[in-house]
XYZ file of C-alpha atoms in Angstrom:
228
model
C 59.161 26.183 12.022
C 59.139 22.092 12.015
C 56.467 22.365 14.828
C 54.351 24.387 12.033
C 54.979 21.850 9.629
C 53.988 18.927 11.329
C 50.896 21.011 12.572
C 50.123 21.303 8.751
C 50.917 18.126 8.034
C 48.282 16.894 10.716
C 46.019 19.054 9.767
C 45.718 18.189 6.002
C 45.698 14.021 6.878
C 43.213 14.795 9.349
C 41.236 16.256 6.552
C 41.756 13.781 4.095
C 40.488 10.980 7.013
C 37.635 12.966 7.331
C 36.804 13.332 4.275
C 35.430 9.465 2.525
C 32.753 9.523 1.212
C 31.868 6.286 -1.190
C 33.547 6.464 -4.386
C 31.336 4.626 -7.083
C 33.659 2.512 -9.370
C 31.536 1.857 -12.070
C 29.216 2.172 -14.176
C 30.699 4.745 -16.430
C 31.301 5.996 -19.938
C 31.147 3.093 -22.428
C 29.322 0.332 -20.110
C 26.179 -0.529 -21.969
C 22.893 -1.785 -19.966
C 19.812 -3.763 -21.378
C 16.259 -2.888 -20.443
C 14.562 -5.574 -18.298
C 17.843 -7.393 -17.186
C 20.459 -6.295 -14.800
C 21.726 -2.630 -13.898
C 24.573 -2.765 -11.725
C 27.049 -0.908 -9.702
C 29.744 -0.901 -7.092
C 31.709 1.585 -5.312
C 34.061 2.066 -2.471
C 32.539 2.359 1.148
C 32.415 5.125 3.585
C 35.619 4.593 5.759
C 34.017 7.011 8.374
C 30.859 5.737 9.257
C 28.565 8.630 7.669
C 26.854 7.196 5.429
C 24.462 4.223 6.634
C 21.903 5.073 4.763
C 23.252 5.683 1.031
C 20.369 6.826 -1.525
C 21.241 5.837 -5.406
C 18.983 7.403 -7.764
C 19.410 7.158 -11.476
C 19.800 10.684 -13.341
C 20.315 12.428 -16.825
C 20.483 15.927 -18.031
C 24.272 17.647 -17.968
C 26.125 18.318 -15.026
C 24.499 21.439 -13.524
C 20.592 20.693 -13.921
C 20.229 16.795 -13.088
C 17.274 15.295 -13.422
C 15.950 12.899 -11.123
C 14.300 9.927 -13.128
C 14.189 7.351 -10.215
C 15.664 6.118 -7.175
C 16.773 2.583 -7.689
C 17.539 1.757 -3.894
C 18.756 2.452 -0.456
C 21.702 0.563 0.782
C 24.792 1.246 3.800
C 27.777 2.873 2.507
C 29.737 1.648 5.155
C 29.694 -2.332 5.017
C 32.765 -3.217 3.529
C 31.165 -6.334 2.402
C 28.269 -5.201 0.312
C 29.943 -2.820 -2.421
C 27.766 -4.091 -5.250
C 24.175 -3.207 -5.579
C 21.942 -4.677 -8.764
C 18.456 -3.869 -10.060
C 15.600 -4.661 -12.914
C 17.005 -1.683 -15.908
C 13.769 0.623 -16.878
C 13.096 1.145 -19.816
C 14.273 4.915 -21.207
C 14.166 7.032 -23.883
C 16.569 7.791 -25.762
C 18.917 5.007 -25.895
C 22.125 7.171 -25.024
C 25.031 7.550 -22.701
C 23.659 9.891 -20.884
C 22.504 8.410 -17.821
C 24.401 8.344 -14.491
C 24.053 7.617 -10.580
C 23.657 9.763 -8.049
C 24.911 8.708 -4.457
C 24.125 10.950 -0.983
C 22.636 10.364 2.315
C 20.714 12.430 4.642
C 23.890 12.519 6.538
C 26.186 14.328 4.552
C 26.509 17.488 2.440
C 28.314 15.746 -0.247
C 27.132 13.684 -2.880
C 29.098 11.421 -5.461
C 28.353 10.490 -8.866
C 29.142 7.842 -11.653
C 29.932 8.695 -14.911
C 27.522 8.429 -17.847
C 26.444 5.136 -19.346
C 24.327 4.074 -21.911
C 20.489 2.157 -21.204
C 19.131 0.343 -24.244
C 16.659 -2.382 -26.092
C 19.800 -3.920 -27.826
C 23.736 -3.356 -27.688
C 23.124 -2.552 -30.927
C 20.498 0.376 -30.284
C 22.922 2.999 -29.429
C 21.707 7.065 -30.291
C 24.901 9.338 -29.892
C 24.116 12.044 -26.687
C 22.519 15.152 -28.246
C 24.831 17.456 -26.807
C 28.861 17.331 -26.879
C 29.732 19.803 -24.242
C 28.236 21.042 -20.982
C 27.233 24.619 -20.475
C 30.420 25.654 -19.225
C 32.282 24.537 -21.966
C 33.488 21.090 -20.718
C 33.784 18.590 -23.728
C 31.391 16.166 -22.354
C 28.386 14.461 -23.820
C 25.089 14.693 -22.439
C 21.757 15.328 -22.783
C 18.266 14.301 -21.214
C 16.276 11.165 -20.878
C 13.097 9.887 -19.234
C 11.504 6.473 -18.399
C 8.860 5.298 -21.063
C 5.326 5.828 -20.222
C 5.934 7.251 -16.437
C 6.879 10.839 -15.710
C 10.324 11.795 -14.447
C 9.988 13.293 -11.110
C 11.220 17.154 -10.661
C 14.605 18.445 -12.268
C 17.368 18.721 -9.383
C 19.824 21.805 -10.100
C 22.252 21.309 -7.773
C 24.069 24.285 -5.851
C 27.785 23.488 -5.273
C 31.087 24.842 -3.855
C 32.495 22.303 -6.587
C 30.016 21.952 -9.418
C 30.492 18.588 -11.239
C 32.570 19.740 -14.062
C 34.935 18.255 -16.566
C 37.066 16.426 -14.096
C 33.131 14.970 -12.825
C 30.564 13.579 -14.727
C 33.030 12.618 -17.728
C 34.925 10.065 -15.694
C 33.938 7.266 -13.856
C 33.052 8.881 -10.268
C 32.513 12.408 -9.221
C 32.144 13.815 -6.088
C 30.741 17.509 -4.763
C 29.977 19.148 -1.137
C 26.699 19.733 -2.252
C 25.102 22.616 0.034
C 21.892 22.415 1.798
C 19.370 23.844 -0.995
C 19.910 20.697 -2.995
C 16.891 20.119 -4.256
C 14.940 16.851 -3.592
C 11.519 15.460 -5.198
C 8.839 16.330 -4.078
C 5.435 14.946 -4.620
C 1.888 16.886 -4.007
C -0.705 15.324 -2.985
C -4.345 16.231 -2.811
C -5.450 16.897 0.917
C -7.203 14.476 2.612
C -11.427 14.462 3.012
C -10.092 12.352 6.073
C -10.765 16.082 8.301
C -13.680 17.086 6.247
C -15.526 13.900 7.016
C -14.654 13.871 10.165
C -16.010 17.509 10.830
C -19.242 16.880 9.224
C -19.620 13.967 11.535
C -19.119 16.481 14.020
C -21.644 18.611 12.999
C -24.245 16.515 12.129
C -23.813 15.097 15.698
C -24.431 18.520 17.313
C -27.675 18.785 15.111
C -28.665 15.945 16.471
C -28.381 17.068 20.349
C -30.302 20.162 19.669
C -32.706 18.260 17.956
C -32.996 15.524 21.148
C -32.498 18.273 23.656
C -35.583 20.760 21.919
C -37.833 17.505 21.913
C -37.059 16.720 25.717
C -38.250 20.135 26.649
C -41.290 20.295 24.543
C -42.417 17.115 26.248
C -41.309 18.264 30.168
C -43.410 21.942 29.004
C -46.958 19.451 28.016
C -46.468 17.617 31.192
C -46.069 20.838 33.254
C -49.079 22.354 31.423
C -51.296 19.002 32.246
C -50.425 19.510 35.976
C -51.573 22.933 35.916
């Protein structure tokens, strides 16, 4: 029986080791951010090693369709000694506490969030969030911004054993073991003539042979003809 217990006991530190991802301290609700100056944010570092390559991107919409407006940077979650990270606020639209960080990393399955703030021309500038509570009921504001005069790259649903919920995305940090089909932004792109150039190059060049090779045996046939 006490050998069982300690085995449990084992297991669930074990676990709990295992399991640190960053923990973003701030931003969150009520932490106001002007346009053009400073956005900033710290958290708590991966105590496992995971995360070396941390991807923030700045988000809005409510808890269960995110929208990606930007990613702001690309840091290491691990070093202990660089918990901050600061960069030029865009300019958005509206000026509302709805916007939040996103934090995950190629490595993991998790991802960790901050909780909503508020970007703005003035401290003064404030528009309450259009909605008060998410789709499932939870009493927290949201609703959806974008960046002025650039387009907001593709809205991120994302598919979740533990959905950011009421105890998420309405406090100061979040965190989720975000499956595989999270989706990411992609860009399309027009193909490029780089192939189609080069394949006309190609065929002009074998026009050209046929060309050379007909005109060397129309002169070796005269020659042949003279002899004769």
């Amino acid at each position: 029986m006490f050998a069982a217990l300690a085995l449990t006991i084992l297991a669930s530190s074990a676990a709990i080791f295992v399991h640190a991802d960053p923990d973003p301290n701030n931003p969150g609700p009520g932490d106001v951010f002007i346009e053009g100056q400073a956005c900033t944010m710290s958290w708590s570092p991966d105590t496992t090693g995971v995360w070396k390559t941390m991807i923030i991107q700045l988000k809005t919409g409510d808890n269960f369709d995110m929208v990606n407006l930007t990613t702001v940077g690309t840091v290491d979650g691990t070093d202990a000694t660089k918990t901050t990270f600061s960069y030029t606020c865009p300019q958005v639209t509206p000026h509302s506490p709805i916007y939040f960080y996103q934090f995950s990393s190629p490595a993991s399955n998790n991802s960790v969030w901050t909780g909503r703030f508020t970007i703005t021309d003035t401290a003064t500038d404030i528009v309450p969030a259009a909605e008060s509570t998410q789709p499932d009921g939870s009493a927290i504001p949201w609703g959806t911004g974008k960046l002025v005069n650039t387009t907001s790259t593709t809205t991120g649903g994302i598919t979740s054993s533990m959905p950011a919920t009421a105890s998420g995305l309405g406090t100061s940090s979040a965190t989720s073991s975000a499956s595989a089909s999270t989706t990411t932004d992609t860009l399309t792109s027009t193909p490029s003539s780089g192939s189609q150039a080069t394949g006309g190059g190609l065929s002009l060049a074998a026009q050209s042979i046929g060309w050379k090779t007909a005109l060397t045996l129309g002169v070796s046939a005269l020659g042949f003809a003279l002899l004769l």
